[in-house]
C-alpha cells in the first residue's frame, strides 16, 4: 500500500511545484553564496498516511509537453552553404582558424616553462590574467560588448597559461580564471594529465554574465572547425578537471557534431560546477539553431564524472555519453546533480543520451526537450533520457546503466526511452530506481529494446500516452532482439493519456514476454485528468520486415499484488487486434 512505499504528501507537493514552474526556471532559488544546491533532490521524509492520488493531483491542470507559439513557422534563414570561413586577425592563410590546424601550444612561440610570465605562478597555480593581451578599448571585464569585437581572441594567450601550468612540478597543475569574461575564437585544449581549469566558486543560481563568475564565451571563428569552449582529444591523458565556469555558446556546426565541452579519449576526467547556455546574438528561433551542437560530451572511451551542471538551450543533446569500444566494458562514469532544460533544436533534441556502458545518473532533472523542424510543421519529440545501442563500426550497446532519483518531465517525446536500430544488440542490465516521469508528450517510459531491465519505485503520471510502454514491435527481422526480461517493482501509474479525449486506456502496455510486475498502484482521478481507465494491458504484436511480419504473443508474464484505485480495471490477460 502507499504507506509502505515511502510516499509522502510533502514529496508530491514538491514535485507538482516543480512541474508548474515555467520552462527554464532553476531548480533552486537564492543568490551566489546561498544554500542553493545543484540537481534534483526529492524529499526523503516518510509518512504513515495513505493519501489519495486524486486529492493530491486534482488542483493541477497541467498539459503534457509544451509547444512554442511559433513552432509551426519555417526557419526564415537558410543553413550556411558553403559553411562560413574564418574572418579576423586570428585566422591563418586560407581562412583557417589559428589553433585548429595546429595547437596553440605548438604555435605560440614558447614551450613549457618558457611560457610562464613573472609573478603569474603561485604554488603550481597559474593566473590567466597576466597572459591576456587585448587591443585598446577591450579591457578585461564582465562587459558582454567585448563578444562583438572581431579583434579579440583570448584563446592563444590562455594556451600559454596552460602550457606554463603543464611545466609545473606539482602533482596537480591548475590554471585559474579570475571573475570576468573570456572570448574564445577557438576552443581551449588542456590536453595535459592532472590539470585543472577552474574559476571562482559557482552557485547554480548565477545569472548569465554574473560579474562574480568566470564566463567563457565561445565565438567560433568557423563553427564547422572545433566549435565550443573546451576540447580534449589527445590519447593517453587522464585526470583533467574542468570546474566553476559559466559557458556561453553562440554558434555551432551544421555538418559534423561537436560540443560546448568535448572530452575524447580521457580517463578519470571531471566536468563539475558548470552552467552552459546556448546564447547567440541575435537570438535564434529553435528551428534555426545549428543542428549538430551538443552540450557536454564524453566520447572515444572517456570516463569519469559530470556533476553539478546546468545545460540550457543547446540544440541537439544536453549530455552525451558515447564510445567506440564495442562491447568491451568501460570504466565507470557518474552523472550527478544536473539540470538539462530547453534542448530544442531542429534535430534529435534530447536531454541525456547514453550509448555506452557502466554509467550512473543520479539526482538529475531533465525537462522541455522538443524538436522544432526547420521546414516548419508542428514541434514534436525530444526525449528526457535516451539509452540506445549505436549503429556504428563497431556497433555498441549500453550495459550496466543505473538511473536513480531523477525526474524527466515536460519533454515533447517520452521521459525515458530505451531503443536499438541493430537486430542483434539492445541495452542490457539497465536499472531505474526512484525515477519520476510526468507530463511528457508521449509515454512516461518507452522501452523499444532492452533486456535484464529493472524499474523500482517508478512514478509515471500525466503523460500524453501510457505511463509505461513495452514495445517489441519493430521494422527489423522478426528474429531481432527486442524487449527481454523486465521487472517492475511497486510502480505508481496514474492520470496518464492526457492526449486522449475519449476511450479507456491502460497505464502500462505490455507487448513483450518475460515481464514481471510486483505490486504497484494504478489510478485515474477526474474526467479532466486523462483517459487512464485500465491498469495493465497485454497485447500481441506484429514484428518483422515489410511483407515478412510474424505475429507474437506475450508469454511468461506475471502480475501480482496490484492495487487499483478509483474504478481502474484489473490487468487484462491479452488483447490481440491482429487476429
Short mmCIF file of N, CA and C in Angstrom, two decimals, residues 224-353:
data_model
loop_
_atom_site.label_atom_id
_atom_site.label_comp_id
_atom_site.label_asym_id
_atom_site.label_seq_id
_atom_site.Cartn_x
_atom_site.Cartn_y
_atom_site.Cartn_z
N UNK A 224 32.26 25.28 -38.06
CA UNK A 224 32.47 23.92 -38.50
C UNK A 224 33.83 23.38 -38.08
N UNK A 225 34.72 24.23 -37.59
CA UNK A 225 36.03 23.79 -37.12
C UNK A 225 36.04 23.86 -35.60
N UNK A 226 35.90 22.77 -34.92
CA UNK A 226 36.05 22.69 -33.46
C UNK A 226 35.38 23.85 -32.74
N UNK A 227 34.06 23.94 -32.77
CA UNK A 227 33.39 24.98 -32.01
C UNK A 227 33.41 24.65 -30.52
N UNK A 228 32.78 25.48 -29.74
CA UNK A 228 32.70 25.22 -28.31
C UNK A 228 33.81 25.89 -27.53
N UNK A 229 33.81 25.64 -26.22
CA UNK A 229 34.72 26.32 -25.31
C UNK A 229 35.95 25.50 -24.97
N UNK A 230 35.79 24.19 -24.77
CA UNK A 230 36.91 23.35 -24.31
C UNK A 230 36.85 22.02 -25.06
N UNK A 231 38.00 21.60 -25.58
CA UNK A 231 38.11 20.34 -26.32
C UNK A 231 39.31 19.54 -25.79
N UNK A 232 39.11 18.27 -25.57
CA UNK A 232 40.20 17.36 -25.22
C UNK A 232 40.15 16.21 -26.20
N UNK A 233 41.22 16.00 -26.93
CA UNK A 233 41.21 14.97 -27.97
C UNK A 233 42.61 14.39 -28.14
N UNK A 234 43.24 14.02 -27.04
CA UNK A 234 44.60 13.50 -27.09
C UNK A 234 44.65 12.17 -26.37
N UNK A 235 45.18 11.16 -27.03
CA UNK A 235 45.27 9.83 -26.43
C UNK A 235 46.18 9.85 -25.21
N UNK A 236 45.76 9.10 -24.19
CA UNK A 236 46.64 8.89 -23.05
C UNK A 236 46.55 9.92 -21.95
N UNK A 237 45.69 10.94 -22.06
CA UNK A 237 45.61 11.93 -20.98
C UNK A 237 44.61 11.45 -19.93
N UNK A 238 44.81 11.91 -18.70
CA UNK A 238 43.94 11.49 -17.60
C UNK A 238 43.91 12.59 -16.54
N UNK A 239 42.88 12.51 -15.71
CA UNK A 239 42.82 13.39 -14.56
C UNK A 239 42.64 14.86 -14.88
N UNK A 240 41.97 15.20 -15.97
CA UNK A 240 41.72 16.60 -16.30
C UNK A 240 40.40 17.03 -15.64
N UNK A 241 40.45 18.15 -14.92
CA UNK A 241 39.27 18.66 -14.22
C UNK A 241 38.89 20.02 -14.80
N UNK A 242 37.61 20.19 -15.08
CA UNK A 242 37.07 21.46 -15.59
C UNK A 242 35.96 21.86 -14.64
N UNK A 243 36.09 23.02 -13.98
CA UNK A 243 35.12 23.34 -12.94
C UNK A 243 34.92 24.84 -12.76
N UNK A 244 33.72 25.19 -12.31
CA UNK A 244 33.38 26.56 -11.92
C UNK A 244 33.44 27.55 -13.07
N UNK A 245 32.69 27.25 -14.14
CA UNK A 245 32.60 28.17 -15.27
C UNK A 245 31.15 28.35 -15.68
N UNK A 246 30.81 29.57 -16.08
CA UNK A 246 29.67 29.76 -16.96
C UNK A 246 30.19 29.71 -18.39
N UNK A 247 29.44 29.07 -19.26
CA UNK A 247 29.86 28.95 -20.66
C UNK A 247 28.71 29.43 -21.54
N UNK A 248 29.01 30.40 -22.39
CA UNK A 248 28.03 30.92 -23.35
C UNK A 248 28.43 30.47 -24.74
N UNK A 249 27.58 29.68 -25.37
CA UNK A 249 27.81 29.20 -26.74
C UNK A 249 27.02 30.08 -27.69
N UNK A 250 27.65 30.54 -28.75
CA UNK A 250 26.99 31.49 -29.64
C UNK A 250 26.77 30.95 -31.06
N UNK A 251 27.37 29.81 -31.40
CA UNK A 251 27.20 29.23 -32.73
C UNK A 251 27.64 27.78 -32.66
N UNK A 252 27.38 27.03 -33.73
CA UNK A 252 27.73 25.63 -33.72
C UNK A 252 27.74 25.03 -35.11
N UNK A 253 28.09 23.76 -35.21
CA UNK A 253 28.25 23.11 -36.52
C UNK A 253 26.92 22.64 -37.10
N UNK A 254 26.89 22.59 -38.43
CA UNK A 254 25.76 22.04 -39.17
C UNK A 254 26.07 20.67 -39.74
N UNK A 255 27.35 20.37 -39.93
CA UNK A 255 27.73 19.15 -40.66
C UNK A 255 28.21 18.06 -39.72
N UNK A 256 29.24 18.33 -38.95
CA UNK A 256 29.84 17.32 -38.07
C UNK A 256 29.58 17.68 -36.62
N UNK A 257 29.06 16.74 -35.85
CA UNK A 257 28.67 17.02 -34.47
C UNK A 257 29.86 17.43 -33.62
N UNK A 258 29.61 18.37 -32.72
CA UNK A 258 30.61 18.80 -31.76
C UNK A 258 29.89 19.36 -30.55
N UNK A 259 30.66 19.85 -29.56
CA UNK A 259 30.05 20.15 -28.27
C UNK A 259 30.67 21.39 -27.64
N UNK A 260 29.94 21.94 -26.67
CA UNK A 260 30.48 23.05 -25.89
C UNK A 260 31.69 22.62 -25.07
N UNK A 261 31.60 21.46 -24.42
CA UNK A 261 32.75 20.80 -23.80
C UNK A 261 32.81 19.40 -24.38
N UNK A 262 33.87 19.09 -25.09
CA UNK A 262 34.02 17.77 -25.71
C UNK A 262 35.26 17.11 -25.13
N UNK A 263 35.05 15.94 -24.50
CA UNK A 263 36.13 15.21 -23.83
C UNK A 263 36.27 13.87 -24.53
N UNK A 264 37.36 13.70 -25.29
CA UNK A 264 37.63 12.45 -26.00
C UNK A 264 38.86 11.77 -25.44
N UNK A 265 38.82 10.45 -25.36
CA UNK A 265 39.99 9.63 -25.01
C UNK A 265 40.62 10.07 -23.70
N UNK A 266 39.80 10.42 -22.72
CA UNK A 266 40.31 10.95 -21.44
C UNK A 266 39.84 10.06 -20.31
N UNK A 267 40.74 9.59 -19.49
CA UNK A 267 40.39 8.70 -18.38
C UNK A 267 40.36 9.48 -17.07
N UNK A 268 39.36 9.14 -16.23
CA UNK A 268 39.22 9.75 -14.91
C UNK A 268 39.18 11.28 -15.00
N UNK A 269 38.38 11.79 -15.93
CA UNK A 269 38.26 13.24 -16.12
C UNK A 269 36.93 13.72 -15.54
N UNK A 270 36.89 14.99 -15.12
CA UNK A 270 35.72 15.51 -14.44
C UNK A 270 35.31 16.87 -15.00
N UNK A 271 34.00 17.04 -15.18
CA UNK A 271 33.41 18.33 -15.52
C UNK A 271 32.43 18.65 -14.39
N UNK A 272 32.65 19.75 -13.69
CA UNK A 272 31.94 19.99 -12.44
C UNK A 272 31.64 21.48 -12.27
N UNK A 273 30.45 21.76 -11.71
CA UNK A 273 30.05 23.14 -11.43
C UNK A 273 30.11 23.99 -12.70
N UNK A 274 29.25 23.65 -13.65
CA UNK A 274 29.22 24.31 -14.95
C UNK A 274 27.79 24.75 -15.26
N UNK A 275 27.63 25.99 -15.70
CA UNK A 275 26.35 26.45 -16.26
C UNK A 275 26.62 26.79 -17.72
N UNK A 276 26.02 26.02 -18.61
CA UNK A 276 26.24 26.19 -20.05
C UNK A 276 24.92 26.60 -20.70
N UNK A 277 24.97 27.70 -21.44
CA UNK A 277 23.78 28.19 -22.14
C UNK A 277 24.11 28.41 -23.61
N UNK A 278 23.17 28.08 -24.47
CA UNK A 278 23.30 28.50 -25.86
C UNK A 278 22.69 29.88 -25.96
N UNK A 279 23.51 30.89 -26.28
CA UNK A 279 23.09 32.28 -26.21
C UNK A 279 23.61 33.06 -27.41
N UNK A 280 23.07 32.80 -28.61
CA UNK A 280 23.55 33.53 -29.79
C UNK A 280 23.08 34.98 -29.77
N UNK A 281 23.79 35.81 -30.50
CA UNK A 281 23.39 37.21 -30.66
C UNK A 281 23.44 37.56 -32.14
N UNK A 282 22.31 37.90 -32.75
CA UNK A 282 20.98 37.99 -32.14
C UNK A 282 20.39 36.62 -31.82
N UNK A 283 19.34 36.62 -31.03
CA UNK A 283 18.69 35.37 -30.65
C UNK A 283 18.14 34.64 -31.87
N UNK A 284 18.05 33.31 -31.77
CA UNK A 284 17.56 32.47 -32.86
C UNK A 284 16.29 31.74 -32.44
N UNK A 285 15.41 31.52 -33.41
CA UNK A 285 14.31 30.61 -33.18
C UNK A 285 14.88 29.20 -33.00
N UNK A 286 14.23 28.34 -32.23
CA UNK A 286 14.76 26.99 -32.04
C UNK A 286 15.03 26.25 -33.35
N UNK A 287 14.14 26.40 -34.35
CA UNK A 287 14.31 25.70 -35.61
C UNK A 287 15.47 26.25 -36.44
N UNK A 288 16.00 27.39 -36.06
CA UNK A 288 17.13 27.99 -36.79
C UNK A 288 18.47 27.72 -36.12
N UNK A 289 18.47 26.99 -35.03
CA UNK A 289 19.73 26.71 -34.34
C UNK A 289 20.57 25.71 -35.15
N UNK A 290 21.90 25.77 -35.01
CA UNK A 290 22.76 24.79 -35.69
C UNK A 290 22.45 23.39 -35.16
N UNK A 291 22.13 22.43 -36.01
CA UNK A 291 21.56 21.16 -35.55
C UNK A 291 22.55 20.20 -34.89
N UNK A 292 23.85 20.44 -35.03
CA UNK A 292 24.82 19.44 -34.56
C UNK A 292 25.63 19.89 -33.35
N UNK A 293 25.07 20.76 -32.53
CA UNK A 293 25.77 21.24 -31.34
C UNK A 293 25.19 20.58 -30.09
N UNK A 294 26.02 19.80 -29.40
CA UNK A 294 25.67 19.21 -28.11
C UNK A 294 26.25 20.06 -26.98
N UNK A 295 25.87 19.72 -25.76
CA UNK A 295 26.37 20.44 -24.60
C UNK A 295 27.68 19.89 -24.09
N UNK A 296 27.63 18.81 -23.30
CA UNK A 296 28.82 18.17 -22.74
C UNK A 296 28.90 16.75 -23.26
N UNK A 297 30.02 16.40 -23.89
CA UNK A 297 30.19 15.06 -24.47
C UNK A 297 31.40 14.37 -23.88
N UNK A 298 31.22 13.11 -23.46
CA UNK A 298 32.33 12.20 -23.17
C UNK A 298 32.32 11.17 -24.29
N UNK A 299 33.40 11.10 -25.10
CA UNK A 299 33.44 10.19 -26.21
C UNK A 299 34.76 9.47 -26.35
N UNK A 300 34.82 8.53 -27.27
CA UNK A 300 36.03 7.78 -27.61
C UNK A 300 36.69 7.17 -26.38
N UNK A 301 35.86 6.57 -25.53
CA UNK A 301 36.39 5.87 -24.36
C UNK A 301 36.61 6.72 -23.14
N UNK A 302 36.19 7.98 -23.15
CA UNK A 302 36.36 8.83 -21.97
C UNK A 302 35.47 8.34 -20.83
N UNK A 303 35.94 8.54 -19.61
CA UNK A 303 35.15 8.18 -18.44
C UNK A 303 35.57 9.06 -17.27
N UNK A 304 34.70 9.13 -16.28
CA UNK A 304 34.98 9.96 -15.11
C UNK A 304 33.69 10.45 -14.49
N UNK A 305 33.49 11.78 -14.43
CA UNK A 305 32.32 12.33 -13.76
C UNK A 305 31.89 13.63 -14.40
N UNK A 306 30.57 13.80 -14.48
CA UNK A 306 29.94 15.06 -14.85
C UNK A 306 28.98 15.36 -13.71
N UNK A 307 29.27 16.37 -12.93
CA UNK A 307 28.42 16.64 -11.77
C UNK A 307 28.20 18.14 -11.59
N UNK A 308 27.04 18.45 -11.02
CA UNK A 308 26.69 19.84 -10.74
C UNK A 308 26.76 20.68 -12.01
N UNK A 309 25.90 20.35 -12.98
CA UNK A 309 25.90 21.10 -14.23
C UNK A 309 24.47 21.49 -14.59
N UNK A 310 24.35 22.63 -15.25
CA UNK A 310 23.12 23.07 -15.89
C UNK A 310 23.43 23.28 -17.36
N UNK A 311 22.66 22.66 -18.24
CA UNK A 311 22.79 22.86 -19.68
C UNK A 311 21.45 23.37 -20.18
N UNK A 312 21.44 24.53 -20.83
CA UNK A 312 20.20 25.22 -21.15
C UNK A 312 20.22 25.68 -22.60
N UNK A 313 19.24 25.20 -23.40
CA UNK A 313 19.03 25.73 -24.73
C UNK A 313 19.93 25.21 -25.82
N UNK A 314 20.79 24.23 -25.52
CA UNK A 314 21.66 23.67 -26.55
C UNK A 314 20.79 22.93 -27.57
N UNK A 315 21.10 22.98 -28.87
CA UNK A 315 20.18 22.44 -29.87
C UNK A 315 19.97 20.93 -29.84
N UNK A 316 21.05 20.13 -29.70
CA UNK A 316 20.92 18.70 -30.01
C UNK A 316 20.84 17.80 -28.79
N UNK A 317 21.78 17.86 -27.91
CA UNK A 317 21.79 16.99 -26.73
C UNK A 317 22.46 17.69 -25.58
N UNK A 318 21.90 17.57 -24.37
CA UNK A 318 22.49 18.24 -23.22
C UNK A 318 23.76 17.57 -22.74
N UNK A 319 23.67 16.28 -22.40
CA UNK A 319 24.82 15.46 -22.01
C UNK A 319 24.82 14.24 -22.91
N UNK A 320 25.96 13.95 -23.53
CA UNK A 320 26.06 12.85 -24.49
C UNK A 320 27.24 11.97 -24.08
N UNK A 321 26.95 10.74 -23.71
CA UNK A 321 27.99 9.78 -23.33
C UNK A 321 28.08 8.73 -24.43
N UNK A 322 29.19 8.74 -25.15
CA UNK A 322 29.35 7.81 -26.28
C UNK A 322 30.70 7.11 -26.17
N UNK A 323 30.86 6.09 -26.99
CA UNK A 323 32.12 5.36 -27.00
C UNK A 323 32.20 4.57 -28.30
N UNK A 324 33.41 4.17 -28.69
CA UNK A 324 33.59 3.30 -29.85
C UNK A 324 34.33 2.03 -29.45
N UNK A 325 34.11 1.59 -28.21
CA UNK A 325 34.83 0.43 -27.70
C UNK A 325 34.07 -0.87 -27.91
N UNK A 326 33.02 -0.85 -28.75
CA UNK A 326 32.27 -2.07 -28.99
C UNK A 326 31.61 -2.58 -27.72
N UNK A 327 31.70 -3.87 -27.46
CA UNK A 327 31.09 -4.44 -26.27
C UNK A 327 32.08 -4.58 -25.12
N UNK A 328 33.25 -3.97 -25.22
CA UNK A 328 34.22 -4.05 -24.15
C UNK A 328 33.73 -3.24 -22.94
N UNK A 329 33.94 -3.73 -21.71
CA UNK A 329 33.48 -2.99 -20.53
C UNK A 329 34.22 -1.66 -20.40
N UNK A 330 33.48 -0.63 -19.98
CA UNK A 330 34.03 0.69 -19.77
C UNK A 330 34.21 0.95 -18.28
N UNK A 331 35.24 1.71 -17.89
CA UNK A 331 35.28 2.20 -16.51
C UNK A 331 34.06 3.07 -16.21
N UNK A 332 33.85 3.35 -14.95
CA UNK A 332 32.59 3.96 -14.53
C UNK A 332 32.55 5.47 -14.79
N UNK A 333 31.37 5.96 -15.19
CA UNK A 333 31.11 7.39 -15.32
C UNK A 333 29.90 7.76 -14.49
N UNK A 334 30.02 8.81 -13.67
CA UNK A 334 28.93 9.32 -12.86
C UNK A 334 28.41 10.61 -13.47
N UNK A 335 27.09 10.71 -13.59
CA UNK A 335 26.43 11.96 -13.96
C UNK A 335 25.51 12.31 -12.78
N UNK A 336 25.84 13.36 -12.05
CA UNK A 336 25.16 13.65 -10.80
C UNK A 336 24.73 15.12 -10.74
N UNK A 337 23.56 15.34 -10.14
CA UNK A 337 23.12 16.69 -9.78
C UNK A 337 23.11 17.62 -10.99
N UNK A 338 22.41 17.20 -12.04
CA UNK A 338 22.37 18.02 -13.25
C UNK A 338 20.94 18.47 -13.53
N UNK A 339 20.83 19.59 -14.23
CA UNK A 339 19.56 20.02 -14.78
C UNK A 339 19.78 20.32 -16.26
N UNK A 340 19.06 19.61 -17.10
CA UNK A 340 19.14 19.78 -18.55
C UNK A 340 17.79 20.28 -19.01
N UNK A 341 17.76 21.45 -19.67
CA UNK A 341 16.48 22.06 -19.98
C UNK A 341 16.51 22.75 -21.34
N UNK A 342 15.34 22.82 -21.95
CA UNK A 342 15.15 23.58 -23.18
C UNK A 342 16.07 23.12 -24.31
N UNK A 343 16.27 21.82 -24.43
CA UNK A 343 17.02 21.28 -25.57
C UNK A 343 16.04 21.24 -26.74
N UNK A 344 16.18 22.13 -27.71
CA UNK A 344 15.05 22.37 -28.60
C UNK A 344 15.43 22.74 -30.03
N UNK A 345 16.50 22.17 -30.55
CA UNK A 345 16.91 22.45 -31.92
C UNK A 345 16.13 21.64 -32.94
N UNK A 346 16.57 21.65 -34.22
CA UNK A 346 15.81 21.02 -35.29
C UNK A 346 16.02 19.52 -35.45
N UNK A 347 17.03 18.92 -34.78
CA UNK A 347 17.33 17.50 -35.00
C UNK A 347 17.68 16.84 -33.66
N UNK A 348 17.03 15.72 -33.36
CA UNK A 348 17.46 14.84 -32.28
C UNK A 348 17.55 15.44 -30.91
N UNK A 349 16.75 16.45 -30.60
CA UNK A 349 16.86 17.12 -29.31
C UNK A 349 16.46 16.19 -28.16
N UNK A 350 17.40 15.85 -27.30
CA UNK A 350 17.13 15.05 -26.10
C UNK A 350 18.07 15.48 -24.99
N UNK A 351 17.61 15.34 -23.75
CA UNK A 351 18.37 15.85 -22.62
C UNK A 351 19.65 15.11 -22.35
N UNK A 352 19.56 13.80 -22.06
CA UNK A 352 20.73 12.97 -21.77
C UNK A 352 20.70 11.78 -22.73
N UNK A 353 21.82 11.55 -23.42
CA UNK A 353 21.94 10.43 -24.35
C UNK A 353 23.07 9.51 -23.87
#
